[in-house]
Short mmCIF file of C-alpha atoms in Angstrom, two decimals:
data_model
loop_
_atom_site.label_atom_id
_atom_site.label_comp_id
_atom_site.label_asym_id
_atom_site.label_seq_id
_atom_site.Cartn_x
_atom_site.Cartn_y
_atom_site.Cartn_z
CA UNK A 1 -11.59 -42.62 12.77
CA UNK A 2 -13.61 -41.96 15.93
CA UNK A 3 -10.42 -42.10 18.03
CA UNK A 4 -8.78 -39.57 15.68
CA UNK A 5 -11.78 -37.23 15.96
CA UNK A 6 -11.75 -37.56 19.77
CA UNK A 7 -8.02 -36.82 19.87
CA UNK A 8 -8.39 -33.74 17.65
CA UNK A 9 -11.19 -32.47 19.88
CA UNK A 10 -9.13 -33.06 23.03
CA UNK A 11 -6.10 -31.38 21.44
CA UNK A 12 -8.18 -28.34 20.48
CA UNK A 13 -9.50 -28.02 24.04
CA UNK A 14 -5.97 -28.37 25.41
CA UNK A 15 -4.63 -25.64 23.12
CA UNK A 16 -7.48 -23.35 24.21
CA UNK A 17 -6.56 -24.09 27.83
CA UNK A 18 -2.93 -23.14 27.15
CA UNK A 19 -3.97 -19.92 25.37
CA UNK A 20 -6.10 -18.89 28.37
CA UNK A 21 -3.23 -19.66 30.71
CA UNK A 22 -0.80 -17.59 28.62
CA UNK A 23 -3.23 -14.63 28.62
CA UNK A 24 -3.62 -14.99 32.39
CA UNK A 25 0.13 -15.07 33.03
CA UNK A 26 0.71 -12.10 30.69
CA UNK A 27 -1.86 -10.01 32.58
CA UNK A 28 -0.38 -11.13 35.92
CA UNK A 29 3.08 -9.92 34.89
CA UNK A 30 1.66 -6.52 33.88
CA UNK A 31 -0.46 -6.23 37.06
CA UNK A 32 -3.76 -6.15 35.15
CA UNK A 33 -5.11 -9.52 36.27
CA UNK A 34 -7.69 -9.97 39.01
CA UNK A 35 -8.35 -13.43 40.40
CA UNK A 36 -11.70 -15.07 39.68
CA UNK A 37 -13.26 -18.52 39.43
CA UNK A 38 -11.73 -19.06 35.97
CA UNK A 39 -8.18 -18.80 37.28
CA UNK A 40 -5.97 -21.60 35.96
CA UNK A 41 -3.54 -22.81 38.61
CA UNK A 42 -1.41 -25.95 38.44
CA UNK A 43 -4.04 -28.23 39.99
CA UNK A 44 -6.67 -27.15 37.51
CA UNK A 45 -4.26 -27.44 34.58
CA UNK A 46 -3.18 -30.91 35.68
CA UNK A 47 -6.73 -32.20 36.25
CA UNK A 48 -8.01 -30.82 32.93
CA UNK A 49 -5.08 -32.24 30.96
CA UNK A 50 -5.47 -35.70 32.51
CA UNK A 51 -9.21 -35.60 31.78
CA UNK A 52 -8.55 -34.79 28.13
CA UNK A 53 -5.76 -37.28 27.41
CA UNK A 54 -6.03 -39.85 30.20
CA UNK A 55 -3.00 -42.02 31.05
CA UNK A 56 -1.21 -40.97 27.84
CA UNK A 57 0.27 -38.01 29.73
CA UNK A 58 2.56 -38.34 32.73
CA UNK A 59 2.69 -36.12 35.80
CA UNK A 60 6.29 -35.04 35.21
CA UNK A 61 5.50 -33.92 31.64
CA UNK A 62 2.46 -31.93 32.81
CA UNK A 63 4.55 -30.28 35.49
CA UNK A 64 7.36 -29.44 33.05
CA UNK A 65 4.91 -28.02 30.49
CA UNK A 66 3.16 -25.86 33.11
CA UNK A 67 6.48 -24.57 34.45
CA UNK A 68 7.61 -23.69 30.93
CA UNK A 69 4.50 -21.60 30.26
CA UNK A 70 4.69 -19.83 33.62
CA UNK A 71 8.38 -18.97 33.30
CA UNK A 72 8.09 -17.67 29.72
CA UNK A 73 4.52 -16.98 28.47
CA UNK A 74 5.87 -15.33 25.30
CA UNK A 75 7.13 -18.66 23.94
CA UNK A 76 4.36 -21.23 23.88
CA UNK A 77 5.67 -24.83 24.06
CA UNK A 78 4.77 -27.29 21.33
CA UNK A 79 1.79 -29.46 22.29
CA UNK A 80 3.95 -32.54 21.67
CA UNK A 81 5.84 -31.75 24.87
CA UNK A 82 2.84 -32.67 27.02
CA UNK A 83 3.47 -36.27 25.84
CA UNK A 84 7.20 -36.05 26.52
CA UNK A 85 8.10 -35.56 22.84
CA UNK A 86 10.47 -32.69 22.10
CA UNK A 87 11.01 -31.38 18.54
CA UNK A 88 14.58 -31.00 17.32
CA UNK A 89 16.13 -27.55 17.31
CA UNK A 90 16.24 -26.08 13.81
CA UNK A 91 19.02 -23.82 12.58
CA UNK A 92 16.78 -22.34 9.88
CA UNK A 93 18.72 -23.92 7.01
CA UNK A 94 16.51 -26.97 6.57
CA UNK A 95 12.79 -27.39 6.54
CA UNK A 96 11.28 -29.87 9.01
CA UNK A 97 10.39 -33.24 7.53
CA UNK A 98 6.91 -34.65 7.64
CA UNK A 99 8.11 -37.42 9.93
CA UNK A 100 9.34 -34.97 12.59
CA UNK A 101 5.92 -33.33 12.72
CA UNK A 102 4.01 -36.58 13.35
CA UNK A 103 3.41 -37.98 16.82
CA UNK A 104 3.80 -41.73 16.61
CA UNK A 105 1.79 -43.53 19.29
CA UNK A 106 2.55 -47.23 19.59
CA UNK A 107 -0.20 -49.74 20.20
CA UNK A 108 -0.34 -50.72 23.85
CA UNK A 109 -2.11 -53.69 25.35
CA UNK A 110 -2.24 -54.96 28.90
CA UNK A 111 -1.73 -58.68 29.30
CA UNK A 112 -3.94 -59.71 32.19
CA UNK A 113 -2.52 -63.24 32.51
CA UNK A 114 -0.66 -63.53 35.78
CA UNK A 115 2.67 -65.19 35.01
CA UNK A 116 3.98 -65.20 38.56
CA UNK A 117 2.63 -66.13 41.93
CA UNK A 118 2.73 -64.15 45.14
CA UNK A 119 6.16 -63.38 46.57
CA UNK A 120 7.69 -63.84 43.10
CA UNK A 121 9.07 -61.20 40.71
CA UNK A 122 9.89 -60.97 37.01
CA UNK A 123 13.66 -61.18 36.82
CA UNK A 124 14.24 -60.84 33.07
CA UNK A 125 12.32 -59.76 29.95
CA UNK A 126 13.67 -60.44 26.45
CA UNK A 127 12.07 -59.28 23.21
CA UNK A 128 12.46 -61.37 20.04
CA UNK A 129 11.25 -58.97 17.31
CA UNK A 130 11.58 -61.30 14.31
CA UNK A 131 9.27 -63.89 15.85
CA UNK A 132 7.00 -61.42 17.69
CA UNK A 133 8.04 -63.03 20.99
CA UNK A 134 8.49 -61.73 24.48
CA UNK A 135 10.17 -64.08 26.94
CA UNK A 136 9.96 -63.54 30.69
CA UNK A 137 11.60 -65.34 33.59
CA UNK A 138 10.59 -65.03 37.20
CA UNK A 139 12.99 -65.35 40.08
CA UNK A 140 11.34 -68.50 41.43
CA UNK A 141 11.30 -70.37 38.15
CA UNK A 142 8.37 -69.42 35.91
CA UNK A 143 9.40 -69.15 32.25
CA UNK A 144 6.82 -67.65 29.87
CA UNK A 145 6.76 -66.99 26.12
CA UNK A 146 4.23 -64.45 24.88
CA UNK A 147 3.65 -64.87 21.16
CA UNK A 148 1.65 -62.30 19.23
CA UNK A 149 -0.37 -63.85 16.42
CA UNK A 150 -0.23 -61.07 13.81
CA UNK A 151 -3.12 -62.41 11.74
CA UNK A 152 -5.47 -62.81 14.68
CA UNK A 153 -3.99 -59.83 16.56
CA UNK A 154 -4.02 -61.91 19.73
CA UNK A 155 -1.47 -62.86 22.37
CA UNK A 156 -0.79 -66.53 23.03
CA UNK A 157 1.39 -67.66 25.89
CA UNK A 158 3.34 -70.76 26.80
CA UNK A 159 4.32 -71.11 30.43
CA UNK A 160 6.55 -73.48 32.35
CA UNK A 161 7.24 -73.81 36.05
CA UNK A 162 10.77 -74.97 36.73
CA UNK A 163 10.73 -76.75 40.08
CA UNK A 164 13.82 -75.98 42.10
CA UNK A 165 14.84 -76.00 45.72
CA UNK A 166 16.82 -72.87 46.44
CA UNK A 167 18.35 -71.73 43.12
CA UNK A 168 16.85 -68.60 41.62
CA UNK A 169 16.66 -67.76 37.93
CA UNK A 170 19.00 -64.86 37.19
CA UNK A 171 18.54 -64.31 33.44
CA UNK A 172 17.06 -65.64 30.20
CA UNK A 173 17.23 -65.35 26.41
CA UNK A 174 16.00 -67.07 23.26
CA UNK A 175 17.94 -69.41 20.94
CA UNK A 176 16.74 -68.41 17.44
CA UNK A 177 18.13 -71.42 15.53
CA UNK A 178 17.36 -74.22 17.98
CA UNK A 179 14.07 -72.58 19.01
CA UNK A 180 14.69 -73.04 22.73
CA UNK A 181 14.40 -70.68 25.68
CA UNK A 182 17.61 -70.55 27.68
CA UNK A 183 17.72 -69.47 31.33
CA UNK A 184 20.42 -69.54 33.97
CA UNK A 185 20.12 -70.11 37.69
CA UNK A 186 22.72 -69.93 40.41
CA UNK A 187 23.97 -73.42 39.54
CA UNK A 188 22.38 -74.63 36.28
CA UNK A 189 21.58 -73.81 32.65
CA UNK A 190 17.97 -74.47 31.60
CA UNK A 191 16.97 -75.21 27.99
CA UNK A 192 13.20 -75.27 27.47
CA UNK A 193 11.43 -76.51 24.35
CA UNK A 194 8.48 -74.14 24.67
CA UNK A 195 6.59 -75.75 21.75
CA UNK A 196 6.66 -79.24 23.20
CA UNK A 197 3.24 -80.66 24.01
CA UNK A 198 4.72 -82.87 26.73
CA UNK A 199 4.39 -81.64 30.29
CA UNK A 200 7.45 -83.67 31.26
CA UNK A 201 10.77 -84.12 29.49
CA UNK A 202 10.25 -80.88 27.59
CA UNK A 203 13.67 -79.47 28.26
CA UNK A 204 17.20 -79.99 29.51
CA UNK A 205 19.25 -78.88 32.47
CA UNK A 206 23.03 -78.56 32.25
CA UNK A 207 24.69 -78.93 35.62
CA UNK A 208 26.62 -78.54 37.82
CA UNK A 209 28.13 -75.09 37.37
CA UNK A 210 30.91 -74.34 39.83
CA UNK A 211 30.17 -70.63 40.22
CA UNK A 212 26.89 -68.73 40.47
CA UNK A 213 25.63 -67.70 37.01
CA UNK A 214 24.22 -64.15 36.96
CA UNK A 215 23.43 -63.32 33.31
CA UNK A 216 23.08 -64.85 29.85
CA UNK A 217 22.94 -63.57 26.27
CA UNK A 218 22.56 -65.22 22.85
CA UNK A 219 25.21 -64.59 20.21
CA UNK A 220 23.17 -63.55 17.16
CA UNK A 221 24.76 -64.18 13.76
CA UNK A 222 23.61 -63.95 10.15
CA UNK A 223 23.99 -67.67 9.44
CA UNK A 224 21.12 -70.07 10.02
CA UNK A 225 23.02 -73.17 11.07
CA UNK A 226 21.45 -75.64 13.47
CA UNK A 227 23.40 -74.31 16.44
CA UNK A 228 23.36 -71.43 18.88
CA UNK A 229 26.05 -69.84 21.03
CA UNK A 230 25.42 -68.24 24.40
CA UNK A 231 27.47 -66.01 26.69
CA UNK A 232 27.21 -66.18 30.48
CA UNK A 233 28.71 -64.28 33.39
CA UNK A 234 29.18 -65.41 36.98
CA UNK A 235 29.84 -64.03 40.46
CA UNK A 236 33.60 -64.57 40.23
CA UNK A 237 34.14 -62.36 37.17
CA UNK A 238 34.26 -65.16 34.59
CA UNK A 239 32.60 -64.97 31.16
CA UNK A 240 31.64 -68.30 29.53
CA UNK A 241 31.14 -69.27 25.89
CA UNK A 242 28.89 -72.25 25.15
CA UNK A 243 27.83 -73.54 21.72
CA UNK A 244 24.85 -75.90 21.50
CA UNK A 245 23.70 -78.09 18.61
CA UNK A 246 20.79 -80.47 18.07
CA UNK A 247 23.22 -83.36 18.43
CA UNK A 248 23.98 -82.31 22.00
CA UNK A 249 20.37 -82.95 23.00
CA UNK A 250 20.69 -86.52 21.73
CA UNK A 251 24.25 -87.51 22.57
CA UNK A 252 24.89 -85.80 25.91
CA UNK A 253 21.70 -86.30 27.88
CA UNK A 254 21.84 -88.47 30.98
CA UNK A 255 19.25 -91.02 31.97
CA UNK A 256 16.55 -89.39 34.03
CA UNK A 257 13.74 -90.76 36.08
CA UNK A 258 10.29 -90.86 34.49
CA UNK A 259 8.95 -88.34 36.98
CA UNK A 260 11.67 -85.85 36.15
CA UNK A 261 10.57 -82.62 34.50
CA UNK A 262 13.83 -82.35 32.54
CA UNK A 263 16.55 -84.50 31.11
CA UNK A 264 19.95 -83.74 32.55
CA UNK A 265 23.27 -83.09 30.82
CA UNK A 266 26.66 -83.07 32.51
CA UNK A 267 28.40 -79.71 32.19
CA UNK A 268 31.75 -81.53 32.00
CA UNK A 269 30.73 -83.05 28.66
CA UNK A 270 30.66 -79.61 27.00
CA UNK A 271 33.56 -77.59 25.67
CA UNK A 272 32.86 -74.38 27.58
CA UNK A 273 35.70 -71.83 27.29
CA UNK A 274 35.78 -69.23 30.05
CA UNK A 275 37.97 -66.29 30.91
CA UNK A 276 38.21 -64.09 33.98
CA UNK A 277 37.58 -60.55 32.72
CA UNK A 278 36.42 -58.88 35.94
CA UNK A 279 37.30 -58.98 39.62
CA UNK A 280 33.69 -58.82 40.80
CA UNK A 281 30.21 -59.91 39.71
CA UNK A 282 29.46 -59.88 35.98
CA UNK A 283 26.20 -57.94 36.24
CA UNK A 284 25.24 -57.90 32.54
CA UNK A 285 26.46 -59.44 29.32
CA UNK A 286 25.27 -58.78 25.77
CA UNK A 287 26.33 -59.64 22.25
CA UNK A 288 26.10 -56.52 20.06
CA UNK A 289 25.59 -57.92 16.56
CA UNK A 290 26.07 -54.52 14.85
CA UNK A 291 29.61 -54.36 16.26
CA UNK A 292 30.24 -58.13 16.14
CA UNK A 293 31.47 -57.78 19.70
CA UNK A 294 30.32 -58.85 23.12
CA UNK A 295 30.08 -56.46 26.04
CA UNK A 296 30.15 -57.25 29.73
CA UNK A 297 30.07 -55.04 32.79
CA UNK A 298 30.86 -55.45 36.45
CA UNK A 299 30.81 -53.59 39.74
CA UNK A 300 34.60 -53.94 39.60
CA UNK A 301 36.19 -50.46 39.68
CA UNK A 302 39.19 -51.48 37.57
CA UNK A 303 37.81 -53.82 34.88
CA UNK A 304 34.38 -52.21 34.78
CA UNK A 305 33.40 -52.62 31.11
CA UNK A 306 34.76 -54.94 28.43
CA UNK A 307 34.03 -54.77 24.68
CA UNK A 308 35.75 -57.23 22.37
CA UNK A 309 35.47 -60.18 20.00
CA UNK A 310 34.17 -63.46 21.43
CA UNK A 311 37.42 -65.09 20.30
CA UNK A 312 39.13 -63.32 23.22
CA UNK A 313 37.33 -65.79 25.49
CA UNK A 314 39.39 -68.61 23.97
CA UNK A 315 42.82 -66.96 24.12
CA UNK A 316 44.84 -64.72 26.42
CA UNK A 317 45.20 -61.66 24.20
CA UNK A 318 44.43 -58.28 25.83
CA UNK A 319 40.83 -57.13 25.76
CA UNK A 320 39.47 -53.62 25.24
CA UNK A 321 38.23 -52.36 28.60
CA UNK A 322 37.86 -49.24 30.70
CA UNK A 323 37.39 -48.50 34.36
CA UNK A 324 34.75 -46.53 36.21
CA UNK A 325 34.79 -45.78 39.96
CA UNK A 326 32.46 -48.26 41.72
CA UNK A 327 31.94 -50.11 38.44
CA UNK A 328 29.22 -50.34 35.80
CA UNK A 329 25.92 -52.13 36.34
CA UNK A 330 24.02 -51.20 33.14
CA UNK A 331 24.80 -50.41 29.51
CA UNK A 332 23.12 -50.18 26.12
CA UNK A 333 24.17 -49.62 22.52
CA UNK A 334 22.51 -47.19 20.08
CA UNK A 335 23.22 -48.10 16.46
CA UNK A 336 21.88 -44.86 15.01
CA UNK A 337 24.11 -42.69 17.18
CA UNK A 338 26.92 -45.26 17.30
CA UNK A 339 27.43 -44.84 21.02
CA UNK A 340 27.48 -47.08 24.07
CA UNK A 341 25.98 -45.63 27.21
CA UNK A 342 26.91 -47.01 30.64
CA UNK A 343 25.45 -46.44 34.08
CA UNK A 344 27.14 -47.17 37.37
#
């Protein structure tokens, strides 16, 4: 309640500031304004706004709001725009809904736990909404699961350091049925049992992989069978399909030394279909459950983006693809708009 009162007070002061600025600009345009100590220039507007709202407002939004008022004082912008929220244009035929008039501010919290050491970087972040998880992987081998305890409203974290010589982690995801974290390096597939209380033998490594793995994605389905399927892309344009079950962890593990952090599994013991879909690096791969299709992109100018059924990885039928000059290195799917956006 106190936060709401403080926000209302800050909003009222901000609206007064905007009104004064509009009056000033109107007088300036008519030649009736004389400069004084109360003049509101950009620096003063920016400083005052940041004092009122703190880090909730960004510099670019302040600048855009100020420019809008200066260029057209007769049309005052909505206060929402200072937060980067823009109301939809109305054609006058429909009344605005209550939802469109409410500013939704998500809860933000800074996690102070340092998950990486110096000279290391976070390489991948994956959100698992159903389990309130966030999985991160650093380039040099630190895997971390942040779990939000809803009842206690606290963040717990499980962290693992994967010791490796030269191979860097290039991507990660979560296996929802087997409850493992999966990560790929340049030459291996890592499967980490994040809930294991053992500091050793708490995961598996599948190796060797002939090509350099660059990305990984879990195939999410509606069934709850004790298996998970993952997609991977490599530096030669191949896309791989790998299905894992609980039996694999028992039947296919190799004998490892007691000091070993992981138990090893031979990649040759798995049925791992692959198909060359691109002529360059597979930069990103993702299974889009709403479409029941996988998507992959590459810096390849001819086979830049592929969208098709995962069964195409096990046959030679044509795939749906399109080309973009200099390729595609990012994409996302919006279910509400039913569009795929790519960036190259």
